[in-house]
């Protein structure tokens, strides 16, 4: 006979341990995700006179800061326009049209995702720069332009409010971010579009609608949830993109101001300006997130339909239409690939001045960089892989708890764990300074590797949560109940039943987290102030400007190594997740 | 109101022939049902009529007008989809008004017509709701109103009841039938549910593997199935192997031997030869059970395997010669027949059909 009393006790102890685990994970998430945000808000409002708006009035009375606000908003807004203008038609073509080489194009247009925009910006120097290939062709060969256009560094004053307030648009940042972020809009729109029940459009046709009227009244409104999600991601990204602005030397940009002001923190005198900017960013992100969430109910409804055959509507374009599709896609692929092409050429170019292509090629930069960047590359890989492991553990756990409704407030846990997708990296960097400066083991100044790893893991947590969540939904709860019914505890069940079924998803989510930790810029630049224990992104930026002669080449060589690592990881994920890969890029 | 005529219509998807040389004519104001198992081509046929597919061969006519090359948005058919296809970003009014706006109707008239249509389907006062706030039955009616409001030449219903629960299905079924009769609108109805088809239709076309096997009124289809598949698909049928004794082709009459019984069977549409093994089809209600000692001769001897009380009737499963036969008797006919008991079975020859055996 089995001792039932002892078994019951053991079961109860395990259930208790489980609850403790829930509380522990919640505490970690609150400390490293919620608390930093709150501390920024607090520090912005608390002054020597108590709670007041004086920091804000100080900030807004300065025309330089005001113009930075305008510039940052304008840049984000125009980047949204740009990415939407490319992403929406692209999604329509890729989802609805069937044509030869479609698979190849579907891979090419995602290439921009495997590189942080600021690395891409370096790659674009010799292509879109003032002496770059495009300008050379336009001015010297085709004689279309009198003088070159400053695609990357250029700015334009859109209008002026009063005598001081200039609305300046740094269109170089818009251009670079549009090239890099249009896949986000495309992926989200394509997902929405593919989910539209074909009968919704057929019904409209049946009642007499067609062509653009049909698109305007039915198709487009139904793909709006995806469009909004993509647009919001692009907006938040651009709004808080530190790297690109630094690379194109445009400093009237909110994240850049936070970056430069951090040196004041080092001197023990944190700038209230940074916190004000932090609050502006938090508000903007949350408003944007709220707007996009309003469309989620619609999204659910569209996908809710049960029954009926789903006959995907696939059109085969012919003649002029097909030609236009090809021209558009080839052009877009070229644009999407241009940063990578530029980066590769730069990495191996011997001499590249006033010519469309380099005048000679060399392995010099690559050799030099392979040695010197090794410790930084090692740091990057170390931090990112530890962060990925943390994400796998926490992400898998959160998804399990939430999908199986095992803890009170599970939805809140899920919300907090996926929040970082909408919280700018700058906020993490700033918040960690505000909260952990001079805190043992967490001080960014003294314990950079620890806090950097934590920041990476929190920033990329949504990837593992998302992917494991999707995986959990595919595991029938009855499989677990059968195990519990036979006498296993929840923890044993998780280990023996759930985990083996979930492991591939977790692994894929972990690699996504790793990849994105590798290319993380904002938190890296904000938390790492010295070369000691810096990761490779930091070194890349440092190299690019430290050596005026070969800096760009060497930075490109580092960037290329980066791209290779990241691309390899993504191919692995693609192999695992297949068509479900899109889920990790969505809001 | 129009006649809808399909002449030799064929539709292929790659290698698969989804609709194979289909011919039928739907009369004005008729409710015509396409009935068959899933994948039989009934929905494809409906979509051919709506214009979502183009036939590979054959012609589709509305009255005498050839429709083959008319795109769906110009056919003026009102279609109700299986999942209702209500647009989630529009409220009930906007959903119903959509087709009218496309017909350039002035707004005051649109409002009037939508109101009338919603009243017709019993949705008065729900114009401002959005689809997700409606119950399944209400959503179904919005879809119906939206299809009817444009005064279509023909109403196309694709499994309109399949997403409703059993009770509601009965009610809506009757409502649709009444509405259709009241408006006198030519209607083509697709379903896989034979009971639904029998109860709602003027005429039914039974389809399988892209072909139409039989067209007829519900009574004809149920009582005189011309095909083994039809006999099997509609209602419950027992199939018992038998031997043909003789066949009179002019009268379509056959004499068959079953056990020690000889039955003279009418309406044998398959050509059969004397001595051939064939299948005898008989419905549960047409087999009678007798106590052995009371049985009129000749009879088949069987053993009761299972007695199931179904409320209105009693269902017996009787083992005869290695076959399990389903037999139904009214509850009032309840006698003390127990499981394991040996019984006599008699069959009404007029209610029996005979089919060539090699077809199955």
XYZ file of N, CA and C in Angstrom, chain A residues 197-210 213-214 217-219 221-222 224 298 301-302 305-309 311, chain B residues 43 47 52-53 72-73 77-79 81-90 98-99 101-103 131-132 139 146 150 158 163:
186
model
N -11.156 36.092 -43.842
C -11.964 35.030 -44.423
C -12.355 35.427 -45.849
N -12.018 34.584 -46.834
C -12.285 34.967 -48.232
C -13.758 35.279 -48.487
N -14.657 34.665 -47.710
C -16.073 34.900 -47.985
C -16.477 36.344 -47.711
N -15.714 37.036 -46.838
C -16.036 38.437 -46.563
C -15.896 39.276 -47.826
N -14.897 38.943 -48.633
C -14.713 39.684 -49.877
C -15.642 39.171 -50.962
N -15.848 37.859 -50.955
C -16.748 37.298 -51.965
C -18.158 37.827 -51.797
N -18.555 38.016 -50.535
C -19.889 38.552 -50.284
C -20.021 39.945 -50.903
N -18.985 40.749 -50.738
C -19.027 42.095 -51.315
C -19.121 42.020 -52.831
N -18.374 41.084 -53.397
C -18.411 40.910 -54.846
C -19.801 40.472 -55.285
N -20.344 39.548 -54.515
C -21.682 39.030 -54.792
C -22.713 40.159 -54.808
N -22.499 41.164 -53.944
C -23.450 42.267 -53.872
C -23.124 43.365 -54.871
N -22.062 43.188 -55.634
C -21.807 44.126 -56.719
C -20.532 44.940 -56.613
N -19.710 44.705 -55.578
C -18.491 45.501 -55.425
C -17.332 44.856 -56.171
N -16.377 45.671 -56.581
C -15.176 45.104 -57.167
C -14.059 46.138 -57.168
N -13.038 49.788 -55.070
C -14.149 49.975 -54.133
C -14.172 48.839 -53.107
N -14.005 47.633 -53.603
C -13.960 46.449 -52.744
C -12.802 46.551 -51.751
N -13.608 49.430 -49.145
C -14.697 49.249 -48.188
C -14.576 47.966 -47.360
N -13.899 46.968 -47.872
C -13.852 45.701 -47.133
C -12.413 45.255 -46.811
N -11.596 45.077 -47.833
C -10.260 44.520 -47.615
C -9.418 45.390 -46.682
N -10.181 47.928 -44.529
C -10.591 47.998 -43.118
C -10.271 46.721 -42.350
N -10.323 45.580 -43.024
C -10.080 44.321 -42.323
C -8.596 44.072 -42.087
N -6.616 46.504 -41.241
C -6.142 47.591 -40.398
C -5.509 47.145 -39.081
N -11.344 43.734 -33.245
C -11.722 43.536 -34.641
C -10.960 42.345 -35.211
N -12.338 39.109 -34.159
C -13.592 38.768 -34.809
C -13.345 38.236 -36.211
N -12.443 38.900 -36.901
C -12.165 38.480 -38.274
C -11.698 37.034 -38.301
N -14.236 33.337 -37.189
C -15.187 32.568 -37.966
C -14.851 31.095 -37.991
N -15.841 30.304 -37.641
C -15.642 28.863 -37.708
C -16.448 28.326 -38.879
N -16.085 27.171 -39.328
C -16.860 26.527 -40.375
C -16.601 27.138 -41.729
N -17.083 26.450 -42.730
C -16.874 26.968 -44.071
C -15.498 26.616 -44.560
N -15.399 26.468 -45.843
C -14.097 26.153 -46.377
C -13.336 27.459 -46.535
N -11.100 29.007 -48.921
C -10.452 28.905 -50.216
C -9.671 30.197 -50.398
N -21.119 22.760 -53.182
C -20.758 24.159 -52.974
C -20.082 24.725 -54.224
N -21.099 28.030 -56.253
C -20.159 29.111 -56.546
C -20.033 29.338 -58.050
N -18.211 32.848 -58.854
C -16.876 32.851 -58.257
C -15.937 31.904 -58.991
N -16.518 30.911 -59.655
C -15.728 30.070 -60.543
C -16.317 30.163 -61.923
N -19.016 37.922 -61.069
C -19.945 37.754 -59.948
C -20.658 39.051 -59.548
N -19.943 40.202 -59.643
C -20.574 41.423 -59.149
C -21.655 41.944 -60.088
N -26.996 38.037 -57.902
C -27.464 36.933 -57.081
C -27.252 37.345 -55.633
N -28.128 36.881 -54.743
C -27.918 37.178 -53.319
C -27.421 35.918 -52.649
N -26.200 35.976 -52.122
C -25.629 34.748 -51.562
C -25.543 34.867 -50.044
N -23.511 33.083 -47.097
C -22.401 32.164 -46.915
C -22.597 31.336 -45.660
N -21.914 30.206 -45.641
C -21.994 29.298 -44.509
C -21.654 29.998 -43.187
N -20.647 30.873 -43.235
C -20.239 31.559 -41.994
C -20.826 32.959 -41.913
N -21.804 33.242 -42.766
C -22.534 34.516 -42.830
C -21.725 35.649 -43.437
N -20.393 35.639 -43.267
C -19.537 36.662 -43.858
C -20.030 38.069 -43.572
N -20.403 38.332 -42.336
C -20.763 39.707 -41.966
C -19.482 40.496 -41.774
N -19.475 41.716 -42.261
C -18.276 42.537 -42.123
C -18.184 43.087 -40.711
N -17.126 42.738 -39.999
C -17.040 43.108 -38.588
C -16.849 44.604 -38.364
N -16.400 45.321 -39.405
C -16.160 46.758 -39.225
C -17.379 47.584 -39.588
N -18.485 46.931 -39.900
C -19.705 47.671 -40.208
C -20.812 47.188 -39.280
N -25.008 47.868 -47.868
C -23.848 47.839 -48.766
C -24.239 47.646 -50.235
N -25.050 46.625 -50.479
C -25.427 46.312 -51.857
C -26.279 47.408 -52.488
N -26.159 50.682 -51.748
C -25.297 51.830 -52.065
C -24.583 51.594 -53.380
N -24.169 50.343 -53.604
C -23.480 50.026 -54.854
C -24.404 50.178 -56.050
N -25.699 50.124 -55.797
C -26.654 50.291 -56.890
C -27.090 51.736 -57.019
N -21.846 43.218 -35.681
C -22.102 41.778 -35.793
C -21.722 40.972 -34.558
N -20.602 41.326 -33.908
C -20.159 40.495 -32.790
C -21.100 40.597 -31.595
N -27.150 36.795 -36.511
C -26.163 37.026 -37.565
C -26.642 36.398 -38.871
N -29.319 40.953 -45.928
C -28.369 41.597 -46.828
C -28.476 41.017 -48.240
N -31.274 43.412 -51.952
C -30.936 43.873 -53.303
C -31.901 43.293 -54.344
N -25.665 28.790 -48.913
C -24.627 27.771 -48.756
C -24.612 27.275 -47.313
N -24.046 26.441 -38.819
C -23.392 27.003 -37.631
C -24.372 27.318 -36.502
